[in-house]
mmCIF file of C-alpha atoms in Angstrom:
data_model
loop_
_atom_site.group_PDB
_atom_site.id
_atom_site.type_symbol
_atom_site.label_atom_id
_atom_site.label_comp_id
_atom_site.label_asym_id
_atom_site.label_seq_id
_atom_site.Cartn_x
_atom_site.Cartn_y
_atom_site.Cartn_z
ATOM 1 C CA UNK X 1410 30.352 0.825 -12.896
ATOM 2 C CA UNK X 1411 33.414 -0.911 -14.352
ATOM 3 C CA UNK X 1412 32.166 -4.210 -12.933
ATOM 4 C CA UNK X 1413 28.744 -3.591 -14.480
ATOM 5 C CA UNK X 1414 30.321 -2.882 -17.872
ATOM 6 C CA UNK X 1415 32.466 -5.990 -17.610
ATOM 7 C CA UNK X 1416 29.449 -8.082 -16.644
ATOM 8 C CA UNK X 1417 27.580 -6.714 -19.661
ATOM 9 C CA UNK X 1418 30.515 -7.678 -21.881
ATOM 10 C CA UNK X 1419 30.055 -11.272 -20.696
ATOM 11 C CA UNK X 1420 26.312 -11.280 -21.375
ATOM 12 C CA UNK X 1421 26.678 -14.079 -23.935
ATOM 13 C CA UNK X 1422 28.193 -16.274 -21.243
ATOM 14 C CA UNK X 1423 25.247 -15.504 -18.943
ATOM 15 C CA UNK X 1424 22.749 -16.397 -21.692
ATOM 16 C CA UNK X 1425 24.642 -19.611 -22.387
ATOM 17 C CA UNK X 1426 24.623 -20.654 -18.715
ATOM 18 C CA UNK X 1427 20.923 -19.829 -18.370
ATOM 19 C CA UNK X 1428 20.106 -21.852 -21.485
ATOM 20 C CA UNK X 1429 22.195 -24.785 -20.253
ATOM 21 C CA UNK X 1430 20.504 -24.736 -16.851
ATOM 22 C CA UNK X 1431 17.005 -24.646 -18.324
ATOM 23 C CA UNK X 1432 17.773 -27.476 -20.736
ATOM 24 C CA UNK X 1433 19.556 -29.655 -18.194
ATOM 25 C CA UNK X 1434 17.222 -29.124 -15.241
ATOM 26 C CA UNK X 1435 14.944 -32.062 -16.016
ATOM 27 C CA UNK X 1436 17.235 -33.907 -18.413
ATOM 28 C CA UNK X 1437 16.653 -37.647 -18.285
ATOM 29 C CA UNK X 1438 13.266 -37.395 -16.558
ATOM 30 C CA UNK X 1439 10.214 -38.914 -18.219
ATOM 31 C CA UNK X 1440 8.151 -35.709 -18.193
ATOM 32 C CA UNK X 1441 11.054 -33.363 -18.821
ATOM 33 C CA UNK X 1442 10.119 -29.678 -19.167
ATOM 34 C CA UNK X 1443 6.551 -30.357 -18.004
ATOM 35 C CA UNK X 1444 7.889 -30.405 -14.436
ATOM 36 C CA UNK X 1445 8.165 -26.629 -14.737
ATOM 37 C CA UNK X 1446 4.362 -26.554 -14.564
ATOM 38 C CA UNK X 1447 3.704 -29.733 -12.583
ATOM 39 C CA UNK X 1448 5.908 -28.831 -9.621
ATOM 40 C CA UNK X 1449 3.938 -25.702 -8.563
ATOM 41 C CA UNK X 1450 0.640 -27.449 -9.338
ATOM 42 C CA UNK X 1451 1.499 -30.388 -7.067
ATOM 43 C CA UNK X 1452 2.564 -28.042 -4.256
ATOM 44 C CA UNK X 1453 -0.648 -26.082 -4.769
ATOM 45 C CA UNK X 1454 -2.667 -29.283 -4.442
ATOM 46 C CA UNK X 1455 -1.007 -30.237 -1.152
ATOM 47 C CA UNK X 1456 -1.368 -26.794 0.435
ATOM 48 C CA UNK X 1457 -4.946 -26.398 -0.792
ATOM 49 C CA UNK X 1458 -5.962 -29.749 0.687
ATOM 50 C CA UNK X 1459 -4.391 -28.891 4.037
ATOM 51 C CA UNK X 1460 -5.741 -25.348 4.370
ATOM 52 C CA UNK X 1461 -9.076 -25.751 2.578
ATOM 53 C CA UNK X 1462 -10.122 -29.192 3.765
ATOM 54 C CA UNK X 1463 -8.208 -30.109 6.928
ATOM 55 C CA UNK X 1464 -7.303 -26.730 8.455
ATOM 56 C CA UNK X 1465 -9.959 -24.491 6.925
ATOM 57 C CA UNK X 1466 -8.644 -21.003 6.274
ATOM 58 C CA UNK X 1467 -12.021 -19.454 5.490
ATOM 59 C CA UNK X 1468 -10.553 -17.548 2.529
ATOM 60 C CA UNK X 1469 -12.661 -17.406 -0.639
ATOM 61 C CA UNK X 1470 -11.105 -19.267 -3.604
ATOM 62 C CA UNK X 1471 -8.182 -20.253 -1.453
ATOM 63 C CA UNK X 1472 -6.447 -22.076 -4.307
ATOM 64 C CA UNK X 1473 -6.148 -18.750 -6.172
ATOM 65 C CA UNK X 1474 -5.173 -16.872 -3.037
ATOM 66 C CA UNK X 1475 -2.339 -19.342 -2.497
ATOM 67 C CA UNK X 1476 -1.277 -19.881 -6.103
ATOM 68 C CA UNK X 1477 -0.503 -16.225 -6.905
ATOM 69 C CA UNK X 1478 1.856 -16.113 -3.908
ATOM 70 C CA UNK X 1479 3.286 -19.627 -4.096
ATOM 71 C CA UNK X 1480 4.890 -19.213 -7.538
ATOM 72 C CA UNK X 1481 6.916 -16.111 -6.508
ATOM 73 C CA UNK X 1482 7.902 -17.815 -3.253
ATOM 74 C CA UNK X 1483 9.178 -20.896 -5.124
ATOM 75 C CA UNK X 1484 11.342 -18.598 -7.256
ATOM 76 C CA UNK X 1485 12.786 -16.827 -4.236
ATOM 77 C CA UNK X 1486 13.419 -19.974 -2.175
ATOM 78 C CA UNK X 1487 14.945 -21.809 -5.159
ATOM 79 C CA UNK X 1488 17.269 -18.876 -5.842
ATOM 80 C CA UNK X 1489 18.328 -18.721 -2.216
ATOM 81 C CA UNK X 1490 18.907 -22.441 -1.613
ATOM 82 C CA UNK X 1491 20.227 -23.447 -5.025
ATOM 83 C CA UNK X 1492 22.176 -20.234 -5.560
ATOM 84 C CA UNK X 1493 24.211 -20.790 -2.403
ATOM 85 C CA UNK X 1494 26.139 -23.552 -4.158
ATOM 86 C CA UNK X 1495 26.426 -21.991 -7.618
ATOM 87 C CA UNK X 1496 30.077 -20.977 -7.080
ATOM 88 C CA UNK X 1497 31.057 -24.377 -5.692
ATOM 89 C CA UNK X 1498 29.314 -26.120 -8.583
ATOM 90 C CA UNK X 1499 31.495 -24.251 -11.099
ATOM 91 C CA UNK X 1500 34.785 -24.370 -9.194
ATOM 92 C CA UNK X 1501 36.676 -26.079 -12.038
ATOM 93 C CA UNK X 1502 35.719 -23.304 -14.433
ATOM 94 C CA UNK X 1503 36.700 -20.657 -11.875
ATOM 95 C CA UNK X 1504 40.160 -22.211 -11.468
ATOM 96 C CA UNK X 1505 40.848 -22.463 -15.197
ATOM 97 C CA UNK X 1506 39.541 -19.300 -16.858
ATOM 98 C CA UNK X 1507 38.914 -15.675 -15.976
ATOM 99 C CA UNK X 1508 35.467 -14.146 -16.101
ATOM 100 C CA UNK X 1509 33.545 -11.858 -13.731
ATOM 101 C CA UNK X 1510 32.499 -14.175 -10.920
ATOM 102 C CA UNK X 1511 29.182 -12.333 -10.672
ATOM 103 C CA UNK X 1512 28.226 -14.160 -13.867
ATOM 104 C CA UNK X 1513 27.444 -17.315 -11.857
ATOM 105 C CA UNK X 1514 24.856 -15.964 -9.374
ATOM 106 C CA UNK X 1515 23.360 -13.720 -12.070
ATOM 107 C CA UNK X 1516 22.906 -16.629 -14.484
ATOM 108 C CA UNK X 1517 21.518 -18.914 -11.765
ATOM 109 C CA UNK X 1518 18.930 -16.421 -10.503
ATOM 110 C CA UNK X 1519 18.012 -15.493 -14.075
ATOM 111 C CA UNK X 1520 17.304 -19.135 -14.936
ATOM 112 C CA UNK X 1521 15.074 -19.403 -11.856
ATOM 113 C CA UNK X 1522 13.347 -16.190 -12.906
ATOM 114 C CA UNK X 1523 12.654 -17.521 -16.411
ATOM 115 C CA UNK X 1524 11.236 -20.646 -14.797
ATOM 116 C CA UNK X 1525 8.918 -18.466 -12.669
ATOM 117 C CA UNK X 1526 7.748 -16.490 -15.711
ATOM 118 C CA UNK X 1527 6.870 -19.747 -17.471
ATOM 119 C CA UNK X 1528 5.030 -20.961 -14.363
ATOM 120 C CA UNK X 1529 2.919 -17.806 -14.453
ATOM 121 C CA UNK X 1530 1.392 -19.149 -17.655
ATOM 122 C CA UNK X 1531 -0.362 -21.708 -15.447
ATOM 123 C CA UNK X 1532 -1.439 -18.925 -13.073
ATOM 124 C CA UNK X 1533 -3.132 -16.972 -15.869
ATOM 125 C CA UNK X 1534 -4.793 -20.115 -17.216
ATOM 126 C CA UNK X 1535 -6.206 -20.853 -13.757
ATOM 127 C CA UNK X 1536 -7.352 -17.239 -13.368
ATOM 128 C CA UNK X 1537 -9.026 -17.344 -16.789
ATOM 129 C CA UNK X 1538 -10.999 -20.535 -16.202
ATOM 130 C CA UNK X 1539 -11.994 -19.483 -12.683
ATOM 131 C CA UNK X 1540 -13.692 -16.361 -14.098
ATOM 132 C CA UNK X 1541 -11.738 -14.294 -11.603
ATOM 133 C CA UNK X 1542 -11.943 -10.526 -11.939
ATOM 134 C CA UNK X 1543 -9.230 -8.811 -13.967
ATOM 135 C CA UNK X 1544 -7.806 -5.334 -13.649
ATOM 136 C CA UNK X 1545 -5.768 -4.439 -16.712
ATOM 137 C CA UNK X 1546 -4.293 -1.352 -15.060
ATOM 138 C CA UNK X 1547 -3.123 -3.442 -12.096
ATOM 139 C CA UNK X 1548 -1.553 -5.993 -14.476
ATOM 140 C CA UNK X 1549 0.753 -3.293 -15.827
ATOM 141 C CA UNK X 1550 2.397 -3.255 -12.385
ATOM 142 C CA UNK X 1551 3.128 -6.985 -12.468
ATOM 143 C CA UNK X 1552 6.433 -6.725 -14.434
ATOM 144 C CA UNK X 1553 7.610 -4.082 -11.949
ATOM 145 C CA UNK X 1554 6.905 -6.359 -8.974
ATOM 146 C CA UNK X 1555 8.610 -9.274 -10.736
ATOM 147 C CA UNK X 1556 11.674 -7.139 -11.454
ATOM 148 C CA UNK X 1557 11.812 -5.953 -7.849
ATOM 149 C CA UNK X 1558 11.716 -9.544 -6.611
ATOM 150 C CA UNK X 1559 14.437 -10.514 -9.098
ATOM 151 C CA UNK X 1560 16.687 -7.714 -7.871
ATOM 152 C CA UNK X 1561 16.132 -8.660 -4.221
ATOM 153 C CA UNK X 1562 16.689 -12.383 -4.870
ATOM 154 C CA UNK X 1563 19.881 -11.613 -6.788
ATOM 155 C CA UNK X 1564 21.243 -9.490 -3.939
ATOM 156 C CA UNK X 1565 20.582 -12.214 -1.353
ATOM 157 C CA UNK X 1566 21.994 -14.929 -3.629
ATOM 158 C CA UNK X 1567 25.190 -12.965 -4.196
ATOM 159 C CA UNK X 1568 25.771 -12.911 -0.446
ATOM 160 C CA UNK X 1569 24.932 -16.577 0.189
ATOM 161 C CA UNK X 1570 26.893 -17.865 -2.826
ATOM 162 C CA UNK X 1571 30.024 -15.955 -1.766
ATOM 163 C CA UNK X 1572 29.800 -16.809 1.933
ATOM 164 C CA UNK X 1573 29.209 -20.509 1.177
ATOM 165 C CA UNK X 1574 32.657 -20.716 -0.425
ATOM 166 C CA UNK X 1575 34.159 -19.955 2.992
ATOM 167 C CA UNK X 1576 31.458 -21.549 5.149
ATOM 168 C CA UNK X 1577 30.246 -24.732 3.422
ATOM 169 C CA UNK X 1578 27.688 -25.487 6.156
ATOM 170 C CA UNK X 1579 25.660 -22.460 5.099
ATOM 171 C CA UNK X 1580 24.337 -24.403 2.106
ATOM 172 C CA UNK X 1581 22.618 -26.820 4.513
ATOM 173 C CA UNK X 1582 21.611 -24.234 7.103
ATOM 174 C CA UNK X 1583 19.746 -22.286 4.448
ATOM 175 C CA UNK X 1584 17.216 -25.097 4.100
ATOM 176 C CA UNK X 1585 16.098 -24.517 7.678
ATOM 177 C CA UNK X 1586 16.215 -20.730 7.308
ATOM 178 C CA UNK X 1587 14.059 -20.786 4.170
ATOM 179 C CA UNK X 1588 11.507 -23.095 5.812
ATOM 180 C CA UNK X 1589 11.170 -20.692 8.757
ATOM 181 C CA UNK X 1590 11.151 -17.710 6.379
ATOM 182 C CA UNK X 1591 8.189 -19.152 4.475
ATOM 183 C CA UNK X 1592 6.077 -19.408 7.612
ATOM 184 C CA UNK X 1593 7.006 -15.822 8.488
ATOM 185 C CA UNK X 1594 5.837 -14.655 5.067
ATOM 186 C CA UNK X 1595 2.110 -14.315 4.208
ATOM 187 C CA UNK X 1596 2.183 -16.987 1.506
ATOM 188 C CA UNK X 1597 -0.325 -19.459 2.979
ATOM 189 C CA UNK X 1598 -2.320 -16.845 4.876
ATOM 190 C CA UNK X 1599 -3.115 -13.158 4.636
ATOM 191 C CA UNK X 1600 -1.292 -10.470 6.555
ATOM 192 C CA UNK X 1601 -4.649 -9.509 8.120
ATOM 193 C CA UNK X 1602 -4.704 -12.870 9.937
ATOM 194 C CA UNK X 1603 -1.519 -12.005 11.806
ATOM 195 C CA UNK X 1604 -2.192 -10.685 15.340
ATOM 196 C CA UNK X 1605 -1.659 -6.931 15.628
ATOM 197 C CA UNK X 1606 0.912 -7.274 18.416
ATOM 198 C CA UNK X 1607 3.357 -9.232 16.227
ATOM 199 C CA UNK X 1608 2.531 -7.752 12.827
ATOM 200 C CA UNK X 1609 5.526 -5.437 13.124
ATOM 201 C CA UNK X 1610 7.757 -8.505 12.820
ATOM 202 C CA UNK X 1611 6.278 -9.220 9.388
ATOM 203 C CA UNK X 1612 6.868 -5.630 8.334
ATOM 204 C CA UNK X 1613 10.600 -6.308 8.780
ATOM 205 C CA UNK X 1614 10.377 -9.152 6.269
ATOM 206 C CA UNK X 1615 11.187 -7.750 2.781
ATOM 207 C CA UNK X 1616 9.414 -10.615 1.004
ATOM 208 C CA UNK X 1617 6.148 -9.624 2.711
ATOM 209 C CA UNK X 1618 5.930 -6.499 0.553
ATOM 210 C CA UNK X 1619 6.613 -8.478 -2.636
ATOM 211 C CA UNK X 1620 4.072 -11.224 -1.917
ATOM 212 C CA UNK X 1621 1.472 -8.637 -0.877
ATOM 213 C CA UNK X 1622 1.950 -6.803 -4.181
ATOM 214 C CA UNK X 1623 1.511 -9.991 -6.221
ATOM 215 C CA UNK X 1624 -1.672 -10.811 -4.336
ATOM 216 C CA UNK X 1625 -3.109 -7.312 -4.702
ATOM 217 C CA UNK X 1626 -2.626 -7.467 -8.485
ATOM 218 C CA UNK X 1627 -3.675 -11.041 -9.268
ATOM 219 C CA UNK X 1628 -6.084 -12.051 -6.503
ATOM 220 C CA UNK X 1629 -7.778 -8.806 -5.465
ATOM 221 C CA UNK X 1630 -7.452 -7.178 -8.891
ATOM 222 C CA UNK X 1631 -6.131 -3.972 -7.352
ATOM 223 C CA UNK X 1632 -3.269 -1.633 -8.128
ATOM 224 C CA UNK X 1633 -0.544 -2.249 -5.496
ATOM 225 C CA UNK X 1634 -0.412 0.308 -2.725
ATOM 226 C CA UNK X 1635 2.297 2.849 -3.494
ATOM 227 C CA UNK X 1636 3.776 2.480 -0.012
ATOM 228 C CA UNK X 1637 4.058 -1.301 -0.379
ATOM 229 C CA UNK X 1638 5.569 -1.128 -3.871
ATOM 230 C CA UNK X 1639 7.979 1.646 -2.910
ATOM 231 C CA UNK X 1640 9.147 -0.240 0.189
ATOM 232 C CA UNK X 1641 9.751 -3.379 -1.878
ATOM 233 C CA UNK X 1642 11.688 -1.409 -4.506
ATOM 234 C CA UNK X 1643 13.933 0.369 -2.008
ATOM 235 C CA UNK X 1644 14.683 -2.838 -0.100
ATOM 236 C CA UNK X 1645 15.399 -4.708 -3.356
ATOM 237 C CA UNK X 1646 17.841 -2.084 -4.652
ATOM 238 C CA UNK X 1647 19.609 -1.778 -1.293
ATOM 239 C CA UNK X 1648 19.946 -5.556 -1.018
ATOM 240 C CA UNK X 1649 21.429 -5.769 -4.517
ATOM 241 C CA UNK X 1650 24.001 -3.065 -3.736
ATOM 242 C CA UNK X 1651 24.952 -4.682 -0.435
ATOM 243 C CA UNK X 1652 25.055 -8.149 -2.014
ATOM 244 C CA UNK X 1653 27.243 -6.983 -4.874
ATOM 245 C CA UNK X 1654 29.613 -5.214 -2.451
ATOM 246 C CA UNK X 1655 29.956 -8.317 -0.263
ATOM 247 C CA UNK X 1656 30.443 -10.543 -3.305
ATOM 248 C CA UNK X 1657 33.076 -8.220 -4.790
ATOM 249 C CA UNK X 1658 35.220 -8.389 -1.652
ATOM 250 C CA UNK X 1659 34.828 -12.112 -1.033
ATOM 251 C CA UNK X 1660 35.393 -13.217 -4.636
ATOM 252 C CA UNK X 1661 39.041 -12.103 -4.515
ATOM 253 C CA UNK X 1662 40.024 -15.320 -2.687
ATOM 254 C CA UNK X 1663 37.646 -17.799 -4.294
ATOM 255 C CA UNK X 1664 40.437 -19.686 -6.071
ATOM 256 C CA UNK X 1665 42.425 -20.217 -2.857
ATOM 257 C CA UNK X 1666 39.359 -21.436 -0.970
ATOM 258 C CA UNK X 1667 38.215 -23.741 -3.745
#
């Protein structure tokens, strides 16, 4: 609890780092902040062409089916891959001044989260113009699912960012891990398409519960199943506690390793 209180005391530093990251992300590019919306749209176009035209999925309104899951996945994968190097990227600041080291992964994941929230503006615009069915009660669960994913992503990022300080190769290995993780997560297909004999493997994937909840709310217009939402919440909280514990022990020797 002391670490939580100390982290709260440095909230202005977190806000400052988040603001700097959001401003500097596309600095110098011609389109600038528009890439926040163009990036997911371009990925959506590629995946839709592959799975709707070349490899037909047979799913109605596949672009919507994919879009509502792709945005959360981009947030998670960006947090995992980019967050692994957030300590290394700020090593000069770590060596010169004291602050709770948790500030760095928290600020990085938060900036990715804000980026995801802004990207959801495009999702709602697409849903509106497609005349897709809405369920206002189900939409009330959307902030809960988003918060659960944030908590889970933060826990994983705390582990990867701390371990990368000692094992620099992890930053590159994660690219391969995330690519495999995406194909083992029902982002581009539904969980019902997975053969029954291997579906248990997908039940071990925490992101499966998160993506399924997003899709139930935005694509099917249904309130998330309590079992799915509860599983995602428990896994997210446990991951955050484990991640914070690992980070707390490893951060003691950051300066020597950097």
